[in-house]
Amino acid sequence: MINLSVLEVGVIGFLAQIIDGALGMGYGVTSSTLLISFGIPPALASASAHTSELFTTFVSGISHFKLGNVRKDLLRPLISSGIIGGILGACGLVTLPSKPIKLVVGFILMSMGGLIFYRFLFRRGKINTEIKTYPPSRLRTLGFFAAFIDAMGGGGWGPICTPSLVLTGTEPDKAVGSVNLAEFFITIAIAATFLALIGPEKFRWDIVLALAIGGIVAAPLAAFICRKLPKRLLGILVGLAVIILSLRILLRR
């Protein structure tokens, strides 16, 4: 395993949070992938990323809230069911085969990413600017599924929730901000479950701290970028991000 300096890990956290905070997805996947590419064992990389998200999602969520990127009507259903799904997903990770689930999720995300990319690239005049409400039952189902996959696969909350909301009419900046703030509460449940299951002594707390510091520094900037980007461009970037993340899931052995 390559020894990374605190500064190098901090840069990884910074870059991962810029992507996640601006597009509503990618912190866990980006940070885990970069850590693994430097020789950090996959399990340790995933655990470190999830734990550091406790800090980054808090700062990111508050930043989005202050900038008006959050819709409160989306939060409660996503959080309440997401906590349950995250806990069950973390528990299931040690007993259920994750590869078939990842393949299914990869194909679903690929389809969603393609639809979003097409919608915002070729239908620039049909972007919905009205505030659309959702049945709480639909949001609870979305939150449960996304959190379950996130815990089992090391990522998935943002890639599943954000495009789902965008495809059904939510403005991209509101989808990104609401998903980011809800993720803080989901991450608490998932991280606590992992800590209980594998024990805190197996964690690399220096990596966790460096990732968290880098992400905290980046969070306000990422929220500002999300707020200022044109909605059409943000939608296109969200679609591309989902496609790239889905390819990573499908191609990863």
PDB file of C-alpha atoms in Angstrom, residues 53-241:
ATOM      1  CA  GLU A  53     -18.939  12.009   4.840  1.00  0.00           C
ATOM      2  CA  LEU A  54     -20.345  12.663   8.306  1.00  0.00           C
ATOM      3  CA  PHE A  55     -18.482  15.965   8.230  1.00  0.00           C
ATOM      4  CA  THR A  56     -18.657  16.840   4.540  1.00  0.00           C
ATOM      5  CA  THR A  57     -22.386  16.179   4.150  1.00  0.00           C
ATOM      6  CA  PHE A  58     -23.139  18.355   7.185  1.00  0.00           C
ATOM      7  CA  VAL A  59     -21.226  21.357   5.832  1.00  0.00           C
ATOM      8  CA  SER A  60     -22.465  20.745   2.290  1.00  0.00           C
ATOM      9  CA  GLY A  61     -26.082  20.414   3.403  1.00  0.00           C
ATOM     10  CA  ILE A  62     -25.969  23.602   5.477  1.00  0.00           C
ATOM     11  CA  SER A  63     -24.312  25.472   2.593  1.00  0.00           C
ATOM     12  CA  HIS A  64     -27.029  24.391   0.171  1.00  0.00           C
ATOM     13  CA  PHE A  65     -29.730  25.298   2.704  1.00  0.00           C
ATOM     14  CA  LYS A  66     -28.356  28.812   3.196  1.00  0.00           C
ATOM     15  CA  LEU A  67     -28.176  29.351  -0.564  1.00  0.00           C
ATOM     16  CA  GLY A  68     -31.791  28.300  -1.056  1.00  0.00           C
ATOM     17  CA  ASN A  69     -31.018  25.041  -2.856  1.00  0.00           C
ATOM     18  CA  VAL A  70     -33.162  22.894  -0.518  1.00  0.00           C
ATOM     19  CA  ARG A  71     -36.840  21.970  -0.680  1.00  0.00           C
ATOM     20  CA  LYS A  72     -38.082  21.026   2.768  1.00  0.00           C
ATOM     21  CA  ASP A  73     -40.998  18.973   1.435  1.00  0.00           C
ATOM     22  CA  LEU A  74     -38.518  16.501  -0.046  1.00  0.00           C
ATOM     23  CA  LEU A  75     -36.404  16.055   3.081  1.00  0.00           C
ATOM     24  CA  ARG A  76     -38.568  14.261   5.645  1.00  0.00           C
ATOM     25  CA  PRO A  77     -39.714  11.312   3.467  1.00  0.00           C
ATOM     26  CA  LEU A  78     -36.221  10.805   2.042  1.00  0.00           C
ATOM     27  CA  ILE A  79     -34.580  10.907   5.468  1.00  0.00           C
ATOM     28  CA  SER A  80     -37.060   8.719   7.373  1.00  0.00           C
ATOM     29  CA  SER A  81     -36.989   5.838   4.909  1.00  0.00           C
ATOM     30  CA  GLY A  82     -33.353   6.374   3.960  1.00  0.00           C
ATOM     31  CA  ILE A  83     -32.169   5.769   7.515  1.00  0.00           C
ATOM     32  CA  ILE A  84     -33.941   2.399   7.562  1.00  0.00           C
ATOM     33  CA  GLY A  85     -32.626   1.455   4.127  1.00  0.00           C
ATOM     34  CA  GLY A  86     -29.082   2.473   5.043  1.00  0.00           C
ATOM     35  CA  ILE A  87     -29.037   0.380   8.209  1.00  0.00           C
ATOM     36  CA  LEU A  88     -30.444  -2.677   6.428  1.00  0.00           C
ATOM     37  CA  GLY A  89     -28.018  -2.212   3.543  1.00  0.00           C
ATOM     38  CA  ALA A  90     -25.010  -2.036   5.859  1.00  0.00           C
ATOM     39  CA  CYS A  91     -26.154  -5.187   7.632  1.00  0.00           C
ATOM     40  CA  GLY A  92     -26.836  -6.932   4.341  1.00  0.00           C
ATOM     41  CA  LEU A  93     -23.373  -6.158   3.023  1.00  0.00           C
ATOM     42  CA  VAL A  94     -21.872  -8.842   5.267  1.00  0.00           C
ATOM     43  CA  THR A  95     -24.398 -11.536   4.241  1.00  0.00           C
ATOM     44  CA  LEU A  96     -25.728 -10.853   0.719  1.00  0.00           C
ATOM     45  CA  PRO A  97     -23.850 -11.054  -2.606  1.00  0.00           C
ATOM     46  CA  SER A  98     -23.398  -7.490  -3.789  1.00  0.00           C
ATOM     47  CA  LYS A  99     -22.312  -8.121  -7.397  1.00  0.00           C
ATOM     48  CA  PRO A 100     -25.800  -8.879  -8.853  1.00  0.00           C
ATOM     49  CA  ILE A 101     -27.228  -5.831  -7.090  1.00  0.00           C
ATOM     50  CA  LYS A 102     -24.459  -3.609  -8.452  1.00  0.00           C
ATOM     51  CA  LEU A 103     -25.108  -4.808 -12.013  1.00  0.00           C
ATOM     52  CA  VAL A 104     -28.820  -4.023 -11.770  1.00  0.00           C
ATOM     53  CA  VAL A 105     -28.100  -0.610 -10.277  1.00  0.00           C
ATOM     54  CA  GLY A 106     -25.501   0.073 -12.973  1.00  0.00           C
ATOM     55  CA  PHE A 107     -27.988  -0.529 -15.793  1.00  0.00           C
ATOM     56  CA  ILE A 108     -30.682   1.533 -14.052  1.00  0.00           C
ATOM     57  CA  LEU A 109     -28.295   4.449 -13.569  1.00  0.00           C
ATOM     58  CA  MET A 110     -27.086   4.237 -17.164  1.00  0.00           C
ATOM     59  CA  SER A 111     -30.667   4.569 -18.407  1.00  0.00           C
ATOM     60  CA  MET A 112     -31.450   7.449 -16.049  1.00  0.00           C
ATOM     61  CA  GLY A 113     -28.258   9.292 -16.946  1.00  0.00           C
ATOM     62  CA  GLY A 114     -28.975   8.954 -20.654  1.00  0.00           C
ATOM     63  CA  LEU A 115     -32.513  10.283 -20.221  1.00  0.00           C
ATOM     64  CA  ILE A 116     -31.351  13.292 -18.207  1.00  0.00           C
ATOM     65  CA  PHE A 117     -28.563  14.085 -20.663  1.00  0.00           C
ATOM     66  CA  TYR A 118     -30.991  13.900 -23.614  1.00  0.00           C
ATOM     67  CA  ARG A 119     -33.665  15.929 -21.851  1.00  0.00           C
ATOM     68  CA  PHE A 120     -31.439  18.884 -20.977  1.00  0.00           C
ATOM     69  CA  LEU A 121     -29.254  18.816 -24.094  1.00  0.00           C
ATOM     70  CA  PHE A 122     -31.925  18.536 -26.783  1.00  0.00           C
ATOM     71  CA  ARG A 123     -35.046  19.911 -25.089  1.00  0.00           C
ATOM     72  CA  ARG A 124     -33.795  23.190 -23.745  1.00  0.00           C
ATOM     73  CA  GLY A 125     -37.243  24.787 -24.058  1.00  0.00           C
ATOM     74  CA  LYS A 126     -39.041  22.115 -22.038  1.00  0.00           C
ATOM     75  CA  ILE A 127     -37.273  22.399 -18.724  1.00  0.00           C
ATOM     76  CA  ASN A 128     -39.935  22.553 -16.028  1.00  0.00           C
ATOM     77  CA  THR A 129     -39.671  25.616 -13.807  1.00  0.00           C
ATOM     78  CA  GLU A 130     -42.833  24.940 -11.791  1.00  0.00           C
ATOM     79  CA  ILE A 131     -42.589  23.650  -8.230  1.00  0.00           C
ATOM     80  CA  LYS A 132     -43.753  20.051  -8.385  1.00  0.00           C
ATOM     81  CA  THR A 133     -44.914  18.132  -5.338  1.00  0.00           C
ATOM     82  CA  TYR A 134     -44.440  14.409  -4.832  1.00  0.00           C
ATOM     83  CA  PRO A 135     -46.435  11.778  -2.955  1.00  0.00           C
ATOM     84  CA  PRO A 136     -44.550  11.035   0.295  1.00  0.00           C
ATOM     85  CA  SER A 137     -44.872   7.310  -0.433  1.00  0.00           C
ATOM     86  CA  ARG A 138     -42.900   7.710  -3.658  1.00  0.00           C
ATOM     87  CA  LEU A 139     -40.191   9.701  -1.894  1.00  0.00           C
ATOM     88  CA  ARG A 140     -39.984   7.130   0.907  1.00  0.00           C
ATOM     89  CA  THR A 141     -39.553   4.329  -1.622  1.00  0.00           C
ATOM     90  CA  LEU A 142     -36.832   6.297  -3.392  1.00  0.00           C
ATOM     91  CA  GLY A 143     -35.046   7.090  -0.123  1.00  0.00           C
ATOM     92  CA  PHE A 144     -35.133   3.491   1.102  1.00  0.00           C
ATOM     93  CA  PHE A 145     -33.832   2.033  -2.164  1.00  0.00           C
ATOM     94  CA  ALA A 146     -31.103   4.648  -2.636  1.00  0.00           C
ATOM     95  CA  ALA A 147     -29.788   4.329   0.930  1.00  0.00           C
ATOM     96  CA  PHE A 148     -29.849   0.524   0.773  1.00  0.00           C
ATOM     97  CA  ILE A 149     -27.786   0.526  -2.421  1.00  0.00           C
ATOM     98  CA  ASP A 150     -25.467   3.208  -1.022  1.00  0.00           C
ATOM     99  CA  ALA A 151     -24.633   1.103   2.022  1.00  0.00           C
ATOM    100  CA  MET A 152     -24.202  -2.126   0.064  1.00  0.00           C
ATOM    101  CA  GLY A 153     -22.311  -0.716  -2.893  1.00  0.00           C
ATOM    102  CA  GLY A 154     -20.218   2.050  -1.346  1.00  0.00           C
ATOM    103  CA  GLY A 155     -22.188   4.723  -3.172  1.00  0.00           C
ATOM    104  CA  GLY A 156     -25.564   5.341  -4.723  1.00  0.00           C
ATOM    105  CA  TRP A 157     -27.523   7.836  -2.634  1.00  0.00           C
ATOM    106  CA  GLY A 158     -26.772  10.806  -4.875  1.00  0.00           C
ATOM    107  CA  PRO A 159     -26.624   8.954  -8.222  1.00  0.00           C
ATOM    108  CA  ILE A 160     -30.066   7.416  -7.573  1.00  0.00           C
ATOM    109  CA  CYS A 161     -31.902  10.246  -5.778  1.00  0.00           C
ATOM    110  CA  THR A 162     -30.682  13.241  -7.774  1.00  0.00           C
ATOM    111  CA  PRO A 163     -31.518  11.982 -11.298  1.00  0.00           C
ATOM    112  CA  SER A 164     -34.820  10.517 -10.067  1.00  0.00           C
ATOM    113  CA  LEU A 165     -35.921  13.928  -8.800  1.00  0.00           C
ATOM    114  CA  VAL A 166     -34.620  15.741 -11.883  1.00  0.00           C
ATOM    115  CA  LEU A 167     -36.402  13.367 -14.263  1.00  0.00           C
ATOM    116  CA  THR A 168     -39.718  13.941 -12.484  1.00  0.00           C
ATOM    117  CA  GLY A 169     -39.551  17.718 -12.692  1.00  0.00           C
ATOM    118  CA  THR A 170     -37.415  19.033  -9.821  1.00  0.00           C
ATOM    119  CA  GLU A 171     -35.073  21.873 -10.755  1.00  0.00           C
ATOM    120  CA  PRO A 172     -31.483  20.517 -10.805  1.00  0.00           C
ATOM    121  CA  ASP A 173     -30.169  22.890  -8.118  1.00  0.00           C
ATOM    122  CA  LYS A 174     -33.065  22.026  -5.773  1.00  0.00           C
ATOM    123  CA  ALA A 175     -32.567  18.304  -6.385  1.00  0.00           C
ATOM    124  CA  VAL A 176     -28.830  18.548  -5.682  1.00  0.00           C
ATOM    125  CA  GLY A 177     -29.266  20.644  -2.525  1.00  0.00           C
ATOM    126  CA  SER A 178     -32.089  18.555  -1.041  1.00  0.00           C
ATOM    127  CA  VAL A 179     -30.273  15.280  -1.702  1.00  0.00           C
ATOM    128  CA  ASN A 180     -27.051  16.660  -0.180  1.00  0.00           C
ATOM    129  CA  LEU A 181     -28.734  17.761   3.042  1.00  0.00           C
ATOM    130  CA  ALA A 182     -30.680  14.503   3.412  1.00  0.00           C
ATOM    131  CA  GLU A 183     -27.466  12.556   2.863  1.00  0.00           C
ATOM    132  CA  PHE A 184     -26.052  13.816   6.158  1.00  0.00           C
ATOM    133  CA  PHE A 185     -28.694  11.937   8.149  1.00  0.00           C
ATOM    134  CA  ILE A 186     -28.399   8.834   5.982  1.00  0.00           C
ATOM    135  CA  THR A 187     -24.630   8.842   6.434  1.00  0.00           C
ATOM    136  CA  ILE A 188     -24.978   8.936  10.228  1.00  0.00           C
ATOM    137  CA  ALA A 189     -27.031   5.735  10.124  1.00  0.00           C
ATOM    138  CA  ILE A 190     -24.723   3.944   7.680  1.00  0.00           C
ATOM    139  CA  ALA A 191     -21.468   4.983   9.373  1.00  0.00           C
ATOM    140  CA  ALA A 192     -22.759   4.033  12.831  1.00  0.00           C
ATOM    141  CA  THR A 193     -23.828   0.621  11.542  1.00  0.00           C
ATOM    142  CA  PHE A 194     -20.461  -0.021   9.895  1.00  0.00           C
ATOM    143  CA  LEU A 195     -18.634   1.040  13.052  1.00  0.00           C
ATOM    144  CA  ALA A 196     -20.715  -1.397  15.079  1.00  0.00           C
ATOM    145  CA  LEU A 197     -20.203  -4.238  12.601  1.00  0.00           C
ATOM    146  CA  ILE A 198     -16.477  -4.023  11.862  1.00  0.00           C
ATOM    147  CA  GLY A 199     -15.147  -2.102  14.871  1.00  0.00           C
ATOM    148  CA  PRO A 200     -13.527   1.343  15.029  1.00  0.00           C
ATOM    149  CA  GLU A 201     -10.065  -0.135  15.566  1.00  0.00           C
ATOM    150  CA  LYS A 202      -9.908  -1.184  11.882  1.00  0.00           C
ATOM    151  CA  PHE A 203     -10.415   2.347  10.600  1.00  0.00           C
ATOM    152  CA  ARG A 204      -7.595   4.616   9.367  1.00  0.00           C
ATOM    153  CA  TRP A 205      -8.628   7.732  11.257  1.00  0.00           C
ATOM    154  CA  ASP A 206      -5.851   9.813   9.692  1.00  0.00           C
ATOM    155  CA  ILE A 207      -7.380   9.173   6.271  1.00  0.00           C
ATOM    156  CA  VAL A 208     -10.865   9.940   7.577  1.00  0.00           C
ATOM    157  CA  LEU A 209      -9.721  13.249   9.066  1.00  0.00           C
ATOM    158  CA  ALA A 210      -7.795  14.359   5.970  1.00  0.00           C
ATOM    159  CA  LEU A 211     -10.712  13.493   3.671  1.00  0.00           C
ATOM    160  CA  ALA A 212     -13.092  15.371   5.951  1.00  0.00           C
ATOM    161  CA  ILE A 213     -10.942  18.514   6.071  1.00  0.00           C
ATOM    162  CA  GLY A 214     -10.570  18.603   2.292  1.00  0.00           C
ATOM    163  CA  GLY A 215     -14.294  18.077   1.822  1.00  0.00           C
ATOM    164  CA  ILE A 216     -15.276  20.702   4.390  1.00  0.00           C
ATOM    165  CA  VAL A 217     -13.107  23.303   2.658  1.00  0.00           C
ATOM    166  CA  ALA A 218     -14.701  22.473  -0.705  1.00  0.00           C
ATOM    167  CA  ALA A 219     -18.349  22.247   0.435  1.00  0.00           C
ATOM    168  CA  PRO A 220     -19.319  25.963   0.429  1.00  0.00           C
ATOM    169  CA  LEU A 221     -17.616  26.490  -2.943  1.00  0.00           C
ATOM    170  CA  ALA A 222     -19.406  23.479  -4.437  1.00  0.00           C
ATOM    171  CA  ALA A 223     -22.795  24.713  -3.188  1.00  0.00           C
ATOM    172  CA  PHE A 224     -22.088  28.137  -4.710  1.00  0.00           C
ATOM    173  CA  ILE A 225     -21.177  26.529  -8.046  1.00  0.00           C
ATOM    174  CA  CYS A 226     -24.425  24.552  -7.954  1.00  0.00           C
ATOM    175  CA  ARG A 227     -26.421  27.721  -7.298  1.00  0.00           C
ATOM    176  CA  LYS A 228     -24.759  29.779 -10.044  1.00  0.00           C
ATOM    177  CA  LEU A 229     -24.557  27.247 -12.877  1.00  0.00           C
ATOM    178  CA  PRO A 230     -27.322  27.607 -15.497  1.00  0.00           C
ATOM    179  CA  LYS A 231     -29.984  24.962 -14.879  1.00  0.00           C
ATOM    180  CA  ARG A 232     -29.625  23.490 -18.361  1.00  0.00           C
ATOM    181  CA  LEU A 233     -25.847  23.123 -17.999  1.00  0.00           C
ATOM    182  CA  LEU A 234     -26.258  21.666 -14.505  1.00  0.00           C
ATOM    183  CA  GLY A 235     -28.765  19.136 -15.845  1.00  0.00           C
ATOM    184  CA  ILE A 236     -26.363  18.099 -18.620  1.00  0.00           C
ATOM    185  CA  LEU A 237     -23.522  17.696 -16.109  1.00  0.00           C
ATOM    186  CA  VAL A 238     -25.740  15.617 -13.803  1.00  0.00           C
ATOM    187  CA  GLY A 239     -26.598  13.331 -16.715  1.00  0.00           C
ATOM    188  CA  LEU A 240     -22.942  12.918 -17.685  1.00  0.00           C
ATOM    189  CA  ALA A 241     -21.955  12.242 -14.070  1.00  0.00           C
TER     190      ALA A 241
END
